[in-house]
PDB file of C-alpha atoms in Angstrom:
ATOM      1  CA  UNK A   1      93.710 147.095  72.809  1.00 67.00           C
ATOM      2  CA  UNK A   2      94.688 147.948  76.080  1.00 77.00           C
ATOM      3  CA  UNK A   3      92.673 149.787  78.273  1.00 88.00           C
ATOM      4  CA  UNK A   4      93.350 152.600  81.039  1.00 90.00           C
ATOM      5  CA  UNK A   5      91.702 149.989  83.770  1.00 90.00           C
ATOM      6  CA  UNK A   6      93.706 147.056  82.567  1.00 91.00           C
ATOM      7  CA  UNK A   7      96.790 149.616  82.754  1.00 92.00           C
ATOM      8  CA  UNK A   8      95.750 150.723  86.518  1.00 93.00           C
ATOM      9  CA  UNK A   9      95.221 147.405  87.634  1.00 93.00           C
ATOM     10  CA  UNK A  10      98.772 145.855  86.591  1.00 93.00           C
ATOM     11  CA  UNK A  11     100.163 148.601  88.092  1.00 94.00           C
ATOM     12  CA  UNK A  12      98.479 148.034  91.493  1.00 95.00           C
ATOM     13  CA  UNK A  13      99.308 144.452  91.201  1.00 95.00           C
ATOM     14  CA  UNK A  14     102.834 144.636  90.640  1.00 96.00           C
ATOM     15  CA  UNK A  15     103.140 147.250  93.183  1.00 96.00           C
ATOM     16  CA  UNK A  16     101.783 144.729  95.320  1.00 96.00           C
ATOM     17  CA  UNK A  17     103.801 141.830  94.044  1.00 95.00           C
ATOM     18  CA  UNK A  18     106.599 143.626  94.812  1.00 96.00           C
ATOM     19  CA  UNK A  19     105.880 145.489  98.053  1.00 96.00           C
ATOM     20  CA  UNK A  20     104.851 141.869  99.639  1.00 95.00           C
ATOM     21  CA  UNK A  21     108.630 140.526  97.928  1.00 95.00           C
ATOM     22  CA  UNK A  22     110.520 143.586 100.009  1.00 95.00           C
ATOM     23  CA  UNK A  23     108.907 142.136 103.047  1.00 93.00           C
ATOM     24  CA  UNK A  24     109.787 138.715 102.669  1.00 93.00           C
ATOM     25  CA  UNK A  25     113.122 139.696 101.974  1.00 93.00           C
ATOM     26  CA  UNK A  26     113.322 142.373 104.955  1.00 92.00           C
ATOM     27  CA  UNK A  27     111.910 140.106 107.678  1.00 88.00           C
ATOM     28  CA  UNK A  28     113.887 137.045 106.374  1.00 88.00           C
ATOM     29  CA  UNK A  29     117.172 139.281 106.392  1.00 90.00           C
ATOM     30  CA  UNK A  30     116.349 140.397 109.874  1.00 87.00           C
ATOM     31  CA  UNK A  31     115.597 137.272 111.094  1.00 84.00           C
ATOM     32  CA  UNK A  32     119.012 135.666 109.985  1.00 83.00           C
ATOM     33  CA  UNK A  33     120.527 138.582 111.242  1.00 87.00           C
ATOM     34  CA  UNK A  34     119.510 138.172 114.906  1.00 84.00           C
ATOM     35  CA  UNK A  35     122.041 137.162 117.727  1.00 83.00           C
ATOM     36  CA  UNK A  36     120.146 133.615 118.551  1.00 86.00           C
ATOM     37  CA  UNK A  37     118.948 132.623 115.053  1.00 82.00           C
ATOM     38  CA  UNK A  38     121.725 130.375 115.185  1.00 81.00           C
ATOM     39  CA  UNK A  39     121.044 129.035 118.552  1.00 84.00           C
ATOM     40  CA  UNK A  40     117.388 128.675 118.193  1.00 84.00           C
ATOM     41  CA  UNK A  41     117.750 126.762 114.785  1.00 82.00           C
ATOM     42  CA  UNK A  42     120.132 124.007 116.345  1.00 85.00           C
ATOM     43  CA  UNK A  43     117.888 123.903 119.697  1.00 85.00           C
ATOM     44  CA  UNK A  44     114.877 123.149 117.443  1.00 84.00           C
ATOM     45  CA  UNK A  45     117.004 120.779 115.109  1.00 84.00           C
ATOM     46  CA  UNK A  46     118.278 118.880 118.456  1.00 82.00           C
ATOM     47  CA  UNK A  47     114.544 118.920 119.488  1.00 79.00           C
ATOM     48  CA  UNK A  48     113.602 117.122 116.477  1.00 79.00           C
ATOM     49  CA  UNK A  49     116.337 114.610 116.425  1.00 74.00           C
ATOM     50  CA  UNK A  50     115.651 113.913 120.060  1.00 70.00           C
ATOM     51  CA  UNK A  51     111.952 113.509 119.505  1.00 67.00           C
ATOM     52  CA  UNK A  52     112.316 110.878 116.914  1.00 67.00           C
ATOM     53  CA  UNK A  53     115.072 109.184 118.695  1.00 60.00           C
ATOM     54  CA  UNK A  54     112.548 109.199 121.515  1.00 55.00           C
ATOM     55  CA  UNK A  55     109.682 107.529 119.811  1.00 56.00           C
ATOM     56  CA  UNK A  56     112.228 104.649 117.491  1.00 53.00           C
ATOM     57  CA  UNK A  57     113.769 103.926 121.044  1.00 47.00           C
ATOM     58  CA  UNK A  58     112.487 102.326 124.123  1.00 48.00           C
ATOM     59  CA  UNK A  59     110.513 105.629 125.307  1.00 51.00           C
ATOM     60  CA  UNK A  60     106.986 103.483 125.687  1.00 61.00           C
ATOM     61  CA  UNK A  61     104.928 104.080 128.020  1.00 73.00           C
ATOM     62  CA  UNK A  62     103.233 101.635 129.523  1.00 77.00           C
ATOM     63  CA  UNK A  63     100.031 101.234 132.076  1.00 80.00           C
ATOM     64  CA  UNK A  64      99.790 100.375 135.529  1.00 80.00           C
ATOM     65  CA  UNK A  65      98.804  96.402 134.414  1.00 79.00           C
ATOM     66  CA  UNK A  66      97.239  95.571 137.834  1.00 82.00           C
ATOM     67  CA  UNK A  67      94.969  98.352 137.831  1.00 85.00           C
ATOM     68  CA  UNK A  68      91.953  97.674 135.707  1.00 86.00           C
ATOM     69  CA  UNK A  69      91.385 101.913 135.645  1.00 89.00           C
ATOM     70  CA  UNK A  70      94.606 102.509 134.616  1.00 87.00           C
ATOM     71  CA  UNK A  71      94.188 100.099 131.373  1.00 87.00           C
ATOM     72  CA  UNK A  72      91.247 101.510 130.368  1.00 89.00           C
ATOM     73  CA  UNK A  73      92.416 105.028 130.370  1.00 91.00           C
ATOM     74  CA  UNK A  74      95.448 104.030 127.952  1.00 89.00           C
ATOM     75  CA  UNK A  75      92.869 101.984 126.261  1.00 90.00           C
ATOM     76  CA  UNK A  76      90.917 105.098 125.415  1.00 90.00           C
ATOM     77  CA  UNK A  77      93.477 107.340 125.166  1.00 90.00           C
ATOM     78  CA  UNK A  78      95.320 105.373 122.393  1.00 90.00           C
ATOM     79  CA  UNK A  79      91.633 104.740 120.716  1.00 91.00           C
ATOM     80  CA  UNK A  80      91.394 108.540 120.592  1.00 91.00           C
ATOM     81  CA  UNK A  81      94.905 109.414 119.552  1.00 89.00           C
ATOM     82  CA  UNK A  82      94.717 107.319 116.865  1.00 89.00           C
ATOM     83  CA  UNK A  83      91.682 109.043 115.458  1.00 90.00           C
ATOM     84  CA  UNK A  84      92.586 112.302 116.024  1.00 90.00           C
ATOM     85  CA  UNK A  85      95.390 111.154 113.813  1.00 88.00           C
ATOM     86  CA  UNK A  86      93.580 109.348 111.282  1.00 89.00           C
ATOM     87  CA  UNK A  87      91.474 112.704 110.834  1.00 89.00           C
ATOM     88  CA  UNK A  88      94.895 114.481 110.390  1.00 87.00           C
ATOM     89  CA  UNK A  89      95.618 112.020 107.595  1.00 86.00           C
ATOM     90  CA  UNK A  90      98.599 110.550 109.528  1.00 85.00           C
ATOM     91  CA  UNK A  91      97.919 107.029 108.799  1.00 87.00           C
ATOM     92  CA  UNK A  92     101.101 105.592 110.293  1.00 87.00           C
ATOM     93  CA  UNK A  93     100.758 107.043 113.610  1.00 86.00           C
ATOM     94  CA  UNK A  94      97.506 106.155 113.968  1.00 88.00           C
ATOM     95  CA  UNK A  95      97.959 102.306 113.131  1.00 90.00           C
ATOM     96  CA  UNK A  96     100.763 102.752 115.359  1.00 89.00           C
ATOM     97  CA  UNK A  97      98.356 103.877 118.627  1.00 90.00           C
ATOM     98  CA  UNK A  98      95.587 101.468 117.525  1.00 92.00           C
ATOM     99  CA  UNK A  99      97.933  98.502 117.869  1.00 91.00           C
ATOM    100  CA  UNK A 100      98.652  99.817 121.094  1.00 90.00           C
ATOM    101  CA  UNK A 101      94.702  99.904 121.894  1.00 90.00           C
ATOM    102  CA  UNK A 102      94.433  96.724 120.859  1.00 91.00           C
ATOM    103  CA  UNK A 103      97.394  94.762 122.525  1.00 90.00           C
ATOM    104  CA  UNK A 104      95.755  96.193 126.144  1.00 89.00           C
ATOM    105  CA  UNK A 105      92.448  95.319 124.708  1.00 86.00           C
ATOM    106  CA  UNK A 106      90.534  92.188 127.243  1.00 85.00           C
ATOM    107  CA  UNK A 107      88.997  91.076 123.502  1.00 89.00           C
ATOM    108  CA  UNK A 108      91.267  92.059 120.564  1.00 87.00           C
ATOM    109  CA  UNK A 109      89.313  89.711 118.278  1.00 91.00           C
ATOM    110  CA  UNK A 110      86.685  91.612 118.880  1.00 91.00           C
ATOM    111  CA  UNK A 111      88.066  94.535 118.822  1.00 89.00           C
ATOM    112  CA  UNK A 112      89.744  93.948 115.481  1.00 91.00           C
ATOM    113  CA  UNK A 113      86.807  92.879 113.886  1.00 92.00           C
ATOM    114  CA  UNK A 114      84.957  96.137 114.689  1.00 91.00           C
ATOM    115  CA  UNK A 115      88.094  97.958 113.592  1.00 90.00           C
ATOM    116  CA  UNK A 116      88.282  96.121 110.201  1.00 91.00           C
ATOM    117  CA  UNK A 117      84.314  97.153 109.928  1.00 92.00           C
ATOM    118  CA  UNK A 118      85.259 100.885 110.850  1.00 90.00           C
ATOM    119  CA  UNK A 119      88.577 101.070 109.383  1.00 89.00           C
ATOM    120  CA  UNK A 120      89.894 102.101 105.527  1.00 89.00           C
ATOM    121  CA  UNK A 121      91.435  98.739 104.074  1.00 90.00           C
ATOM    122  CA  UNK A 122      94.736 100.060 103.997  1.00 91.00           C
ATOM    123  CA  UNK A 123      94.749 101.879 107.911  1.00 89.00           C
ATOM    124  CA  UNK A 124      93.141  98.395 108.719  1.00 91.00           C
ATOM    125  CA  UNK A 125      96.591  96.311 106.988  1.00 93.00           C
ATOM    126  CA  UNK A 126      99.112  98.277 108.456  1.00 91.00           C
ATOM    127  CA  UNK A 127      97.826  98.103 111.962  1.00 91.00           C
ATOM    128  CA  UNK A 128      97.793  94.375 111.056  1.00 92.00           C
ATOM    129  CA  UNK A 129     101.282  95.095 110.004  1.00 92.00           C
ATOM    130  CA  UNK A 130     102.223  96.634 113.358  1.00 90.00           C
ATOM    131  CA  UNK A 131     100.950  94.707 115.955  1.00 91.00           C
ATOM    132  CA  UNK A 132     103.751  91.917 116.103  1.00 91.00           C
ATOM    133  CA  UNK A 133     106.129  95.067 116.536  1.00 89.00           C
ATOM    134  CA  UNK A 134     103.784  96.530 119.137  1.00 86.00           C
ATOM    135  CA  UNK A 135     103.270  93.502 121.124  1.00 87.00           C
ATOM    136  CA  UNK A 136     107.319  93.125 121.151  1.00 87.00           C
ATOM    137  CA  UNK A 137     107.606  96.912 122.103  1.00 85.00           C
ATOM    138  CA  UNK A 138     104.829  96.162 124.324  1.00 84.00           C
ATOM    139  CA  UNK A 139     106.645  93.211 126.215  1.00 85.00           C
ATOM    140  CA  UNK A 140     109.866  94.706 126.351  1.00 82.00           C
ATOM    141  CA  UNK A 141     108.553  97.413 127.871  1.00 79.00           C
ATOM    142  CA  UNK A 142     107.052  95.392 130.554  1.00 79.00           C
ATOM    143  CA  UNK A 143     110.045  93.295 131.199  1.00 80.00           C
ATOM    144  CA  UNK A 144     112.075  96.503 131.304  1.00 74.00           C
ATOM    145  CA  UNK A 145     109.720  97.861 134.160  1.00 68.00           C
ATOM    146  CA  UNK A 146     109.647  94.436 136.117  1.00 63.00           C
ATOM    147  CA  UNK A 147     113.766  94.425 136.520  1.00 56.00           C
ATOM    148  CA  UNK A 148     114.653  95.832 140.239  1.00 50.00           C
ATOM    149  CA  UNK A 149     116.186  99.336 140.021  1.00 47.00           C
ATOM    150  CA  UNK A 150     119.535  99.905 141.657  1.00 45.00           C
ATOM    151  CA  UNK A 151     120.289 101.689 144.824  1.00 42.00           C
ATOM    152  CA  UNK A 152     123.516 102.034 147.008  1.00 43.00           C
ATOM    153  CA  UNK A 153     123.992 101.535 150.408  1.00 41.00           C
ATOM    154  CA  UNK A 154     125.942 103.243 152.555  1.00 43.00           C
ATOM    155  CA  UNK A 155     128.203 100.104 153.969  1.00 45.00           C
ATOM    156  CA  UNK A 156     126.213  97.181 153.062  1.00 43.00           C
ATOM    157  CA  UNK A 157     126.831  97.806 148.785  1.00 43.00           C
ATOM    158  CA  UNK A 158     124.092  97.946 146.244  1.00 43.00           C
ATOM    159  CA  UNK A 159     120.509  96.928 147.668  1.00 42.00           C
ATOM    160  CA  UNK A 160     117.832  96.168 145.036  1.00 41.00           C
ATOM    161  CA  UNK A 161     114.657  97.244 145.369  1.00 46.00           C
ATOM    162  CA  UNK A 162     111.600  96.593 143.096  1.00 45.00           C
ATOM    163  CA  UNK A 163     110.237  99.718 141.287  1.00 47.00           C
ATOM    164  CA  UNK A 164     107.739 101.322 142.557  1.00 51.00           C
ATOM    165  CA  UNK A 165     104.125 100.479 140.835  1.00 49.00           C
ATOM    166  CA  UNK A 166     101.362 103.657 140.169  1.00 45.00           C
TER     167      UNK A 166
END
């Protein structure tokens, strides 16, 4: 037997249901409808295709290596991106920056036997997974930053220079 109550309340909650549809639908509809939807939708697609492109391509960045200060501060800063990540639950990202820790590491044995203490099993095998492709990103970074850079002359032709170091 239905009761008044039970009739009040489905009434409320379908007016509700479908007052908080109409507004989904309005705001959708006049979002779509706006001039730069368009524009804003490819500028954040391009942004996303650009960001990944960025991070599968040669976009490293690597320390000063003859400054002790500047290794330790990528040091840390990978340790602690790859935690903040590993709390975020993105486990390949954060094997990704603790390879990085540990290829700038003085000790990585050490190092990678208090991470396998610390670590879950399977963050602790893909970082073992990743290092060979971090120490290759690593060195190719480094050889990339030791080539001279390229700069013209007025009447002598191209002088090379070595890059400036941080």
């Amino acid at each position: 037997m239905v009761t008044q109550s039970t009739v009040v309340m489905l009434a409320v909650g379908s007016a509700a249901a479908t007052a908080f549809l109409g507004y989904c639908v309005y705001f959708d509809r006049k979002r779509r409808n706006a001039p730069d939807f368009k524009k804003k939708l490819r500028e954040k697609r391009l942004n996303r295709k650009s960001r990944q492109q960025s991070k599968s391509s040669g976009d490293y960045k690597i320390p000063n290596l003859d400054n002790p200060e500047a290794i330790q501060q990528y040091f840390l800063a990978e340790v602690q991106e790859g935690e903040e990540l590993l709390n975020t639950g993105d486990l390949e990202a954060a094997s990704e920056h603790l390879a990085n820790s540990v290829i700038v590491c003085g000790q990585p044995q050490q190092m990678l036997s208090v991470m396998q203490q610390t670590l879950p099993p399977q963050v602790f095998q893909m970082l073992i997974n990743k290092l060979p492709h971090a120490e290759a990103r690593f060195k190719a970074a480094v050889m990339s930053s030791a080539i001279p850079e390229e700069k013209e002359s007025d009447d002598r032709g191209i002088i090379l220079e070595e890059p400036e170091l941080e």
